[in-house]
Amino acid sequence: MAAHTFNVTGIVLKRYNVGELDRAITILTKEEGKSVYIAKGVRRIGSSSAGNLEPGSLVTAHCIKTKSIPLITQTKLHLQALESTNSLSQVRRVQQLLEIFDCLFVPEELDDTMFAHITALYSAVIQKQTALSELRSKIVDLVRLLGYDISSEEGASLSEQLATIFERPLRSFEYLLVK
């Protein structure tokens, strides 16, 4: 049986360790939606792909389809979200956005308008020049585009409304709160 290879470009949402040297990486792509991949050997000290697969990175991954979870063999980094960030509030924004993406999307193909909204919101957070109120309105627009009912009133807390939709509180908010 020949191995089927394919490339995916997307945003790394989260990662967790599997075994001694491997990591399971969740990537949000246009072609497959939110999918999990295994990156073999990236926890080694000399691994060249380890830095590319950090949460918040925009990467192109060359993958091999297996019977269960696809394997990532090579990666190309396009944009690192937290590369030059020394601000805790910026780290919090990126982590919250990644958690929102992780909770909202499922493994299915995304249409062009949906992926355009995702990339516009991602780049707005990365560029650090967008006002917080504008970011909130973009998140509300994305949630509405997915079919959820959410209000955009000034008094309504966006994190509480998202926690209601996700049926659990946002976890990134707890430890990254700037007081």
PDB file of C-alpha atoms in Angstrom:
ATOM      1  CA  MET A   1       0.000   0.000   0.000  1.00  0.00           C
ATOM      2  CA  ALA A   2       1.472   3.347  -1.036  1.00  0.00           C
ATOM      3  CA  ALA A   3       1.526   6.193   1.443  1.00  0.00           C
ATOM      4  CA  HIS A   4      -0.642   9.136   0.494  1.00  0.00           C
ATOM      5  CA  THR A   5       0.974  12.503   1.093  1.00  0.00           C
ATOM      6  CA  PHE A   6      -0.682  15.882   1.253  1.00  0.00           C
ATOM      7  CA  ASN A   7       0.018  19.450   2.360  1.00  0.00           C
ATOM      8  CA  VAL A   8      -2.092  21.534   4.725  1.00  0.00           C
ATOM      9  CA  THR A   9      -1.759  25.193   5.617  1.00  0.00           C
ATOM     10  CA  GLY A  10      -3.310  26.411   8.813  1.00  0.00           C
ATOM     11  CA  ILE A  11      -3.065  27.817  12.312  1.00  0.00           C
ATOM     12  CA  VAL A  12      -1.670  25.638  15.105  1.00  0.00           C
ATOM     13  CA  LEU A  13      -4.314  25.721  17.844  1.00  0.00           C
ATOM     14  CA  LYS A  14      -2.800  23.501  20.512  1.00  0.00           C
ATOM     15  CA  ARG A  15      -0.312  20.752  21.156  1.00  0.00           C
ATOM     16  CA  TYR A  16       0.175  18.048  23.736  1.00  0.00           C
ATOM     17  CA  ASN A  17       2.891  15.514  24.357  1.00  0.00           C
ATOM     18  CA  VAL A  18       2.484  11.894  23.285  1.00  0.00           C
ATOM     19  CA  GLY A  19       5.095   9.396  24.383  1.00  0.00           C
ATOM     20  CA  GLU A  20       8.678  10.511  24.897  1.00  0.00           C
ATOM     21  CA  LEU A  21       9.461  12.259  21.611  1.00  0.00           C
ATOM     22  CA  ASP A  22       6.163  12.935  19.832  1.00  0.00           C
ATOM     23  CA  ARG A  23       3.460  15.574  19.968  1.00  0.00           C
ATOM     24  CA  ALA A  24      -0.170  15.643  18.907  1.00  0.00           C
ATOM     25  CA  ILE A  25      -0.800  18.929  17.095  1.00  0.00           C
ATOM     26  CA  THR A  26      -4.243  20.425  16.430  1.00  0.00           C
ATOM     27  CA  ILE A  27      -4.282  22.580  13.280  1.00  0.00           C
ATOM     28  CA  LEU A  28      -7.186  24.619  11.870  1.00  0.00           C
ATOM     29  CA  THR A  29      -7.032  24.334   8.073  1.00  0.00           C
ATOM     30  CA  LYS A  30      -9.311  25.362   5.241  1.00  0.00           C
ATOM     31  CA  GLU A  31      -9.276  21.894   3.695  1.00  0.00           C
ATOM     32  CA  GLU A  32     -10.016  19.792   6.776  1.00  0.00           C
ATOM     33  CA  GLY A  33     -11.223  22.195   9.452  1.00  0.00           C
ATOM     34  CA  LYS A  34      -9.860  21.380  12.903  1.00  0.00           C
ATOM     35  CA  SER A  35      -7.709  18.257  12.649  1.00  0.00           C
ATOM     36  CA  VAL A  36      -5.203  16.446  14.837  1.00  0.00           C
ATOM     37  CA  TYR A  37      -1.820  15.346  13.486  1.00  0.00           C
ATOM     38  CA  ILE A  38       1.109  13.502  15.066  1.00  0.00           C
ATOM     39  CA  ALA A  39       4.551  15.092  14.787  1.00  0.00           C
ATOM     40  CA  LYS A  40       7.176  12.401  15.333  1.00  0.00           C
ATOM     41  CA  GLY A  41      10.362  13.319  17.168  1.00  0.00           C
ATOM     42  CA  VAL A  42       9.670  17.037  17.679  1.00  0.00           C
ATOM     43  CA  ARG A  43      10.442  16.893  21.393  1.00  0.00           C
ATOM     44  CA  ARG A  44      14.084  16.047  20.697  1.00  0.00           C
ATOM     45  CA  ILE A  45      16.518  18.838  21.472  1.00  0.00           C
ATOM     46  CA  GLY A  46      17.804  19.008  17.897  1.00  0.00           C
ATOM     47  CA  SER A  47      14.407  18.970  16.185  1.00  0.00           C
ATOM     48  CA  SER A  48      14.049  21.633  13.511  1.00  0.00           C
ATOM     49  CA  SER A  49      10.238  21.436  13.484  1.00  0.00           C
ATOM     50  CA  ALA A  50       9.665  21.945  17.208  1.00  0.00           C
ATOM     51  CA  GLY A  51       9.528  25.741  17.059  1.00  0.00           C
ATOM     52  CA  ASN A  52       7.292  25.738  13.996  1.00  0.00           C
ATOM     53  CA  LEU A  53       4.562  23.759  15.731  1.00  0.00           C
ATOM     54  CA  GLU A  54       3.976  26.067  18.681  1.00  0.00           C
ATOM     55  CA  PRO A  55       0.407  27.334  19.252  1.00  0.00           C
ATOM     56  CA  GLY A  56      -0.382  30.432  17.238  1.00  0.00           C
ATOM     57  CA  SER A  57       1.928  29.602  14.338  1.00  0.00           C
ATOM     58  CA  LEU A  58       0.752  29.775  10.737  1.00  0.00           C
ATOM     59  CA  VAL A  59       2.389  26.769   9.068  1.00  0.00           C
ATOM     60  CA  THR A  60       2.349  24.600   5.988  1.00  0.00           C
ATOM     61  CA  ALA A  61       2.746  20.960   6.967  1.00  0.00           C
ATOM     62  CA  HIS A  62       3.624  18.062   4.687  1.00  0.00           C
ATOM     63  CA  CYS A  63       1.691  15.048   5.982  1.00  0.00           C
ATOM     64  CA  ILE A  64       1.388  11.327   5.401  1.00  0.00           C
ATOM     65  CA  LYS A  65      -2.023   9.716   5.691  1.00  0.00           C
ATOM     66  CA  THR A  66      -2.019   6.635   7.947  1.00  0.00           C
ATOM     67  CA  LYS A  67      -4.733   4.284   9.170  1.00  0.00           C
ATOM     68  CA  SER A  68      -5.441   6.458  12.185  1.00  0.00           C
ATOM     69  CA  ILE A  69      -3.934   9.926  12.700  1.00  0.00           C
ATOM     70  CA  PRO A  70      -1.917  11.596   9.900  1.00  0.00           C
ATOM     71  CA  LEU A  71       1.800  12.169  10.505  1.00  0.00           C
ATOM     72  CA  ILE A  72       3.548  15.506   9.988  1.00  0.00           C
ATOM     73  CA  THR A  73       6.891  14.973   8.270  1.00  0.00           C
ATOM     74  CA  GLN A  74       7.966  18.525   7.373  1.00  0.00           C
ATOM     75  CA  THR A  75       6.828  22.017   8.274  1.00  0.00           C
ATOM     76  CA  LYS A  76       7.322  25.489   6.882  1.00  0.00           C
ATOM     77  CA  LEU A  77       6.694  28.432   9.181  1.00  0.00           C
ATOM     78  CA  HIS A  78       4.862  31.405   7.638  1.00  0.00           C
ATOM     79  CA  LEU A  79       4.123  33.468  10.732  1.00  0.00           C
ATOM     80  CA  GLN A  80       4.869  33.059  14.437  1.00  0.00           C
ATOM     81  CA  ALA A  81       2.229  34.728  16.600  1.00  0.00           C
ATOM     82  CA  LEU A  82       4.259  35.192  19.763  1.00  0.00           C
ATOM     83  CA  GLU A  83       7.687  35.674  18.194  1.00  0.00           C
ATOM     84  CA  SER A  84       8.409  39.233  19.289  1.00  0.00           C
ATOM     85  CA  THR A  85       5.819  39.593  22.029  1.00  0.00           C
ATOM     86  CA  ASN A  86       6.844  40.624  25.507  1.00  0.00           C
ATOM     87  CA  SER A  87       3.383  41.789  26.548  1.00  0.00           C
ATOM     88  CA  LEU A  88       1.243  39.534  28.710  1.00  0.00           C
ATOM     89  CA  SER A  89      -1.944  41.121  27.373  1.00  0.00           C
ATOM     90  CA  GLN A  90      -0.924  40.238  23.789  1.00  0.00           C
ATOM     91  CA  VAL A  91      -0.163  36.650  24.828  1.00  0.00           C
ATOM     92  CA  ARG A  92      -3.601  36.513  26.463  1.00  0.00           C
ATOM     93  CA  ARG A  93      -5.320  37.770  23.295  1.00  0.00           C
ATOM     94  CA  VAL A  94      -3.609  35.169  21.133  1.00  0.00           C
ATOM     95  CA  GLN A  95      -4.318  32.332  23.591  1.00  0.00           C
ATOM     96  CA  GLN A  96      -7.978  33.319  23.927  1.00  0.00           C
ATOM     97  CA  LEU A  97      -8.383  33.488  20.155  1.00  0.00           C
ATOM     98  CA  LEU A  98      -6.823  30.037  19.757  1.00  0.00           C
ATOM     99  CA  GLU A  99      -9.107  28.626  22.450  1.00  0.00           C
ATOM    100  CA  ILE A 100     -12.165  30.185  20.775  1.00  0.00           C
ATOM    101  CA  PHE A 101     -11.148  28.673  17.422  1.00  0.00           C
ATOM    102  CA  ASP A 102     -10.573  25.302  19.089  1.00  0.00           C
ATOM    103  CA  CYS A 103     -14.032  25.271  20.666  1.00  0.00           C
ATOM    104  CA  LEU A 104     -15.947  26.637  17.661  1.00  0.00           C
ATOM    105  CA  PHE A 105     -14.715  24.432  14.834  1.00  0.00           C
ATOM    106  CA  VAL A 106     -15.040  20.732  14.042  1.00  0.00           C
ATOM    107  CA  PRO A 107     -13.224  18.460  11.564  1.00  0.00           C
ATOM    108  CA  GLU A 108     -14.904  19.502   8.326  1.00  0.00           C
ATOM    109  CA  GLU A 109     -13.972  21.591   5.323  1.00  0.00           C
ATOM    110  CA  LEU A 110     -14.369  25.346   5.774  1.00  0.00           C
ATOM    111  CA  ASP A 111     -15.786  27.508   2.998  1.00  0.00           C
ATOM    112  CA  ASP A 112     -13.881  30.498   1.596  1.00  0.00           C
ATOM    113  CA  THR A 113     -15.786  33.191   3.506  1.00  0.00           C
ATOM    114  CA  MET A 114     -15.402  31.364   6.814  1.00  0.00           C
ATOM    115  CA  PHE A 115     -11.668  30.872   6.370  1.00  0.00           C
ATOM    116  CA  ALA A 116     -11.317  34.509   5.260  1.00  0.00           C
ATOM    117  CA  HIS A 117     -12.995  35.595   8.528  1.00  0.00           C
ATOM    118  CA  ILE A 118     -10.657  33.336  10.502  1.00  0.00           C
ATOM    119  CA  THR A 119      -7.496  34.632   8.839  1.00  0.00           C
ATOM    120  CA  ALA A 120      -8.648  38.267   9.103  1.00  0.00           C
ATOM    121  CA  LEU A 121      -9.307  37.855  12.817  1.00  0.00           C
ATOM    122  CA  TYR A 122      -5.996  36.025  13.310  1.00  0.00           C
ATOM    123  CA  SER A 123      -4.012  38.726  11.509  1.00  0.00           C
ATOM    124  CA  ALA A 124      -5.842  41.486  13.408  1.00  0.00           C
ATOM    125  CA  VAL A 125      -4.775  39.943  16.713  1.00  0.00           C
ATOM    126  CA  ILE A 126      -1.204  39.366  15.522  1.00  0.00           C
ATOM    127  CA  GLN A 127      -0.718  42.912  14.215  1.00  0.00           C
ATOM    128  CA  LYS A 128      -1.524  44.389  17.658  1.00  0.00           C
ATOM    129  CA  GLN A 129      -2.927  47.586  16.112  1.00  0.00           C
ATOM    130  CA  THR A 130      -6.616  46.711  16.150  1.00  0.00           C
ATOM    131  CA  ALA A 131      -8.747  48.135  18.943  1.00  0.00           C
ATOM    132  CA  LEU A 132     -10.178  45.688  21.456  1.00  0.00           C
ATOM    133  CA  SER A 133     -13.765  46.669  20.588  1.00  0.00           C
ATOM    134  CA  GLU A 134     -13.108  45.933  16.914  1.00  0.00           C
ATOM    135  CA  LEU A 135     -11.659  42.516  17.789  1.00  0.00           C
ATOM    136  CA  ARG A 136     -14.739  41.728  19.868  1.00  0.00           C
ATOM    137  CA  SER A 137     -17.041  42.679  16.996  1.00  0.00           C
ATOM    138  CA  LYS A 138     -15.059  40.453  14.607  1.00  0.00           C
ATOM    139  CA  ILE A 139     -15.372  37.531  17.037  1.00  0.00           C
ATOM    140  CA  VAL A 140     -19.123  38.174  17.351  1.00  0.00           C
ATOM    141  CA  ASP A 141     -19.424  38.237  13.531  1.00  0.00           C
ATOM    142  CA  LEU A 142     -17.566  34.925  13.272  1.00  0.00           C
ATOM    143  CA  VAL A 143     -19.750  33.286  15.925  1.00  0.00           C
ATOM    144  CA  ARG A 144     -22.900  34.541  14.174  1.00  0.00           C
ATOM    145  CA  LEU A 145     -21.603  33.277  10.830  1.00  0.00           C
ATOM    146  CA  LEU A 146     -21.412  29.821  12.415  1.00  0.00           C
ATOM    147  CA  GLY A 147     -25.080  30.075  13.390  1.00  0.00           C
ATOM    148  CA  TYR A 148     -24.863  30.824  17.107  1.00  0.00           C
ATOM    149  CA  ASP A 149     -26.968  33.536  18.717  1.00  0.00           C
ATOM    150  CA  ILE A 150     -24.788  36.070  20.501  1.00  0.00           C
ATOM    151  CA  SER A 151     -25.456  39.687  21.420  1.00  0.00           C
ATOM    152  CA  SER A 152     -23.081  42.530  20.638  1.00  0.00           C
ATOM    153  CA  GLU A 153     -24.272  44.893  23.361  1.00  0.00           C
ATOM    154  CA  GLU A 154     -21.681  46.847  25.330  1.00  0.00           C
ATOM    155  CA  GLY A 155     -22.829  45.508  28.726  1.00  0.00           C
ATOM    156  CA  ALA A 156     -22.781  41.850  27.690  1.00  0.00           C
ATOM    157  CA  SER A 157     -19.576  39.969  28.493  1.00  0.00           C
ATOM    158  CA  LEU A 158     -18.231  38.200  25.428  1.00  0.00           C
ATOM    159  CA  SER A 159     -16.361  35.598  27.475  1.00  0.00           C
ATOM    160  CA  GLU A 160     -19.522  34.703  29.426  1.00  0.00           C
ATOM    161  CA  GLN A 161     -21.544  34.355  26.222  1.00  0.00           C
ATOM    162  CA  LEU A 162     -18.843  32.168  24.672  1.00  0.00           C
ATOM    163  CA  ALA A 163     -18.690  30.076  27.850  1.00  0.00           C
ATOM    164  CA  THR A 164     -22.442  29.501  27.496  1.00  0.00           C
ATOM    165  CA  ILE A 165     -22.013  28.387  23.872  1.00  0.00           C
ATOM    166  CA  PHE A 166     -19.029  26.129  24.687  1.00  0.00           C
ATOM    167  CA  GLU A 167     -20.705  24.823  27.863  1.00  0.00           C
ATOM    168  CA  ARG A 168     -17.470  25.455  29.773  1.00  0.00           C
ATOM    169  CA  PRO A 169     -15.535  28.574  30.776  1.00  0.00           C
ATOM    170  CA  LEU A 170     -12.639  29.882  28.724  1.00  0.00           C
ATOM    171  CA  ARG A 171      -9.519  28.458  30.368  1.00  0.00           C
ATOM    172  CA  SER A 172      -6.950  30.832  28.903  1.00  0.00           C
ATOM    173  CA  PHE A 173      -8.567  33.738  30.701  1.00  0.00           C
ATOM    174  CA  GLU A 174      -7.854  32.394  34.201  1.00  0.00           C
ATOM    175  CA  TYR A 175      -4.075  32.336  34.198  1.00  0.00           C
ATOM    176  CA  LEU A 176      -3.409  35.159  31.725  1.00  0.00           C
ATOM    177  CA  LEU A 177      -5.513  37.845  33.372  1.00  0.00           C
ATOM    178  CA  VAL A 178      -3.707  41.171  33.560  1.00  0.00           C
ATOM    179  CA  LYS A 179      -4.601  42.944  36.800  1.00  0.00           C
TER     180      LYS A 179
END
